[in-house]
Amino acid sequence: MSWATCSLKWITSVAACSLVLWLSGCDSDDKPKNTASTTMASESLCPLGEAVESDGVRRLALIVGVGQYKHAPVPDLIGPPNDARRFFDLLTGSNGYGFPAENVCMLLDEQATTAEFKRAFDKALVERARPGDLAVVFYAGHGSQRRDENDDESDGMDETLMLHDARTDNVRDLLDDEFNQMLARLHAKTRNITVVLDSCNSGSATRGDAGTFVARYFEPEGEIQASPEVSAVLPGDGGAGWVPETMPGLVVLTAATDGTAALETGGRGIFTDALIQVLGQASGKQLTFAQVARQVPPLVAARSYQTPYFHGELNTPVFSNQGRTRPLGWDIVEVGSVLTLSGPPLPGIGTGAELRIYDGAVRGEDTRDPGQAKATVIIEAMSGLNATARVAAAPQGAQSPAVGDLAVLVRPADIYLKISVRLRPSTEPGGVPPARADSLRRALEANPEARMLVTLTEAAGDFELGIDASNRLLLRGPENNVRDIYAQDSDVVNNLWQHARQRALLQLQGEGGADFTDNQSLQVQLVPALRQSPCASGIWEQAAVNSEQVIPMCHAWHVRVALSQDAPMPLLVGGVILSSDGNTYGFPADGRKVMLRPGEEVVFDNRLETFIGKPPLDVRDHLMVFGTQETNPVQWHLLTSTAASRGAGPPMTGLYRALDRYLQPGTRAAALADEVVEDSTWTLSTMTFRVEANREFLQPAAGSTRPPTLREYTIAGFDIRPYLPDDAATELHRVLQLADQLARASVTDGYGYKQHDWSLVTDQDNLQRGVDCSRAIWYVFTRAGLPYNRGNRYLSTEMMARKDSPMAEAFEDCSGKSPQLGDIVVYRDDGRGDGHVVMVIDPAKRIAWGSHGWDGSGKALKIEPDTGVEYQLIKNKQDWERWDRATMTRKACWRYSAFGEETGRLLGQPGLRALENACDVRNRCGAL
């Protein structure tokens, strides 16, 4: 299920309220546990006395960080206790949100047992809250799932939080339904509730120990004997789809959605880092959750593939704080030849970080206006929570920095910009031979910019280089998807540098002061080009401004930008497109200046400004559009070039010079004090887009005149190529390709549905007569030359579902496991005595292949049913437990033994090779 779904279900049984959910928490490791306490006594961290009132309300909070787990199989996490402490500082510390420390209960590690969490929830929040008070709950740790016991979840799974003692001594995970009941008690006292959960409730494909990220998720809870008081079935949470009907005031911020995992790295949650960075800002206007929702995703995307989700009444102020005008930052504590700074452990602080120095009395939006700054400094050395920094630039006539002045982070430390790339060892399948790996290392060392940003390693890495079936190098991203296949090894180093540069660009934040607001002043959309290629498939559904755009594969598109009507001045606009394959494209492509006045818009459609939706698929790319004042132009197209090329361009203005320096880690500390100064406000908007095949199913796009397909279960024109392994010799590739041939023939009424004994002379004659669901599965395996069982006998669904099924002779039992590509799932209706069987194509999108014996649209649309071999959708249950009716339930799952072996190799996994020419008309759009 998607992350948004799992998080949203946590709060669905209370009437209108204002809520925020933050989750940070996935890894597996059997090891002995050391649960010795490393924290202070719980009484000092969790005061439960009389609450302190401020500004007429009580600000209450329960903060929980679980990194140590009592149950041995559950992997410990480093980050949650750190995140909890940092969130505590955000609420209670200097320049924070004004929560009295006496009102905040914090439970860490072994203190955060299930029973203590429930007790603290009642004592710290429910019993102390009054109408109008603000209550906050923060949780960081593992999340998980449990099979739904009250049929209130569309995917058949309830979501859970895992406290310290979960799954030990008959203690079960904390169920979402039970948590909803706890919230209902709190909501009876106050509606002003913020719930923060930073974890994940569903698994995701990562490289595990070969990667640098740890996911905050553990496998679903099995059936255990629980105590009677917790074993009863709880009432459902009442949620309907994405928006709980009983919670109209809900605000949700979650760490991950769309099947991505909530990640931590270096002992800090990536989502929590981004939240603190955004929530730490201050301006003359109250920060709203809508602004948070626009500013957090790019910061998360710069470091991981997870996708945060935001929902609800986002225009409400964050934590109802009325008087916060000073941002989180560091203070100058000593002035000399260098400056000494001190402050809390903020995201982005480190050697090479750039900070603006503001007078200690400056407040509000002035702390985001470069023209108000005394100087820009660069940190040269760090020691704990202290740093030394040197002035890099200062406006002429500005006062010198003084003790007590405020230092605000502008651009993060060098370490935040670098990427590590694992060279898959030659001892592993798809590994890089030693001589080839040495050649790559030499090429990296010879590239002055790349070696500052990229590290090649055989240990854990953000990315991984391996070998494909054609002996070409291929690059996999943190999410384990193929990002690039290189025509020649000499392309690799430059491409890795491009990936690192994207990380740097995505961490930029505008400095709009009182003039502009990021992701609001500039309104950006991707729009389809007037002329489309014959290879373009699917229907374009236009997204709202500054929202993610899904691009049907091979569609051509342009960038459209509008300047808000309430902008106080014109802006020069331009930007960069950051493709997931590492390529970066700047526009205007010809370097022209594009000026927008308030209320005006422009479509970038000049030469070299038409883009094509090409693979990789279902990976989020990013578009960044910048607006600068006329005195501060930037040659955006040159940011796609090397430093040498940029240096040969026109003279650099303040922002341009700063970005050029920023893209070269290690060079910022060498900046001269007389450099051009950044002294004007600027803004940016960032949006995501992704390319998708198989866009249409059942319903046409909004506003389309195209009628819906009449075959309800068939996905018309389904494209199997994204699922084909790069190695065409693999068993999975052969089976999928043959299955696709049958489906394409059936779409033209070549092979319909019919049960018969397959007694005609040729396969073609038998296929023309018809093929049923179980015969279709038998056919593609045996005709692909694969053993199906001893003697390759045909098996009905009844025979497939038996405990002693002959399927076990060539297949492995995958019952109780998450379906994967190529699995055979068997359904039976015990009452009617009939059955169905399909092959899994896309587990997440619930797409399967098989021969279907009826068509549900016939009755609804009053048309003649059209059945046969098709790509089909599981409609009713997202967990593949039911087919087309409640009584047609899953009885067996079979995974072909060779498929399991192949997926352990890079060559047996879906890749890009089948899609290399998908948008090339000269190559028949890459037709199989």
Coordinates of N, CA and C in Angstrom, one line a residue, residues 6-15 19 21 121 152-153 158-159 174-187 195 197 234-239 244 246-247 250:
C6 N -1.1 4.5 4.4 CA -0.9 3.9 5.7 C -0.8 5.0 6.8
S7 N -0.3 6.2 6.5 CA -0.2 7.2 7.5 C -1.5 7.8 7.8
L8 N -2.3 8.0 6.7 CA -3.6 8.7 6.9 C -4.5 7.9 7.8
K9 N -4.4 6.5 7.7 CA -5.3 5.7 8.5 C -5.0 5.8 10.0
W10 N -3.9 6.4 10.3 CA -3.6 6.6 11.8 C -4.6 7.5 12.4
I11 N -5.2 8.4 11.7 CA -6.1 9.3 12.3 C -7.4 9.5 11.5
T12 N -8.4 8.7 11.9 CA -9.5 8.7 11.1 C -10.8 8.5 11.8
S13 N -10.8 8.6 13.2 CA -12.0 8.4 13.9 C -12.5 9.6 14.8
V14 N -11.9 10.7 14.5 CA -12.2 11.9 15.3 C -12.8 12.9 14.4
A15 N -13.7 13.8 15.0 CA -14.3 14.8 14.2 C -13.2 15.9 13.9
L19 N -4.3 18.3 12.4 CA -3.3 17.3 12.7 C -2.2 17.3 11.8
L21 N 1.1 14.5 10.8 CA 1.7 13.2 11.0 C 3.2 13.2 10.5
F121 N 0.6 9.2 27.0 CA -0.4 9.9 26.1 C -1.6 10.4 26.9
D152 N -11.7 -3.0 7.5 CA -11.8 -1.6 7.3 C -10.7 -1.0 6.4
E153 N -9.8 -1.9 5.9 CA -8.7 -1.4 5.1 C -8.8 -2.0 3.7
D158 N -3.8 -3.6 8.3 CA -3.8 -2.5 9.2 C -2.3 -2.0 9.4
E159 N -2.2 -0.7 9.8 CA -0.8 -0.2 10.0 C -0.5 -0.2 11.5
L174 N 1.3 -1.5 18.2 CA 0.2 -0.6 18.4 C -0.5 -0.4 17.1
L175 N -1.8 -0.8 17.1 CA -2.6 -0.8 15.9 C -3.1 0.5 15.6
D176 N -3.3 0.9 14.3 CA -3.8 2.2 13.9 C -5.2 2.4 14.5
D177 N -6.0 1.4 14.5 CA -7.4 1.5 15.1 C -7.3 1.9 16.6
E178 N -6.4 1.3 17.3 CA -6.3 1.6 18.7 C -5.8 3.0 18.9
F179 N -4.8 3.4 18.1 CA -4.3 4.8 18.2 C -5.4 5.8 17.9
N180 N -6.3 5.5 17.0 CA -7.4 6.3 16.7 C -8.3 6.5 17.9
Q181 N -8.5 5.5 18.7 CA -9.3 5.6 19.9 C -8.6 6.5 20.9
M182 N -7.3 6.4 21.0 CA -6.6 7.3 21.9 C -6.7 8.8 21.4
L183 N -6.7 9.0 20.1 CA -6.8 10.4 19.6 C -8.2 10.9 19.9
A184 N -9.2 10.0 19.8 CA -10.6 10.4 20.1 C -10.7 10.9 21.5
R185 N -10.1 10.3 22.4 CA -10.1 10.8 23.8 C -9.5 12.2 23.9
L186 N -8.4 12.4 23.2 CA -7.7 13.7 23.2 C -8.6 14.7 22.5
H187 N -9.2 14.3 21.4 CA -10.0 15.3 20.6 C -11.2 15.8 21.4
V195 N -0.2 15.5 15.2 CA 0.4 14.2 15.4 C 1.6 14.1 14.4
L197 N 4.5 11.5 13.0 CA 5.0 10.1 12.9 C 6.0 10.1 11.8
L234 N -10.8 -4.6 17.2 CA -11.2 -3.2 17.4 C -12.1 -2.7 16.3
P235 N -12.9 -1.7 16.6 CA -13.7 -1.1 15.5 C -12.8 -0.5 14.4
G236 N -13.2 -0.4 13.2 CA -12.5 0.2 12.2 C -12.3 1.7 12.4
D237 N -11.3 2.3 11.6 CA -11.0 3.7 11.8 C -11.9 4.6 11.0
G238 N -12.8 4.0 10.2 CA -13.8 4.9 9.5 C -13.3 5.6 8.3
G239 N -12.0 5.4 7.9 CA -11.5 6.1 6.7 C -12.1 5.6 5.4
P244 N -10.3 10.8 5.3 CA -11.2 10.3 6.3 C -12.4 11.2 6.4
T246 N -14.5 11.4 8.7 CA -14.8 11.9 10.1 C -13.8 12.9 10.5
M247 N -12.8 13.2 9.7 CA -11.7 14.1 10.1 C -11.6 15.3 9.1
L250 N -8.3 17.5 9.2 CA -7.0 16.8 9.3 C -5.9 17.5 8.5

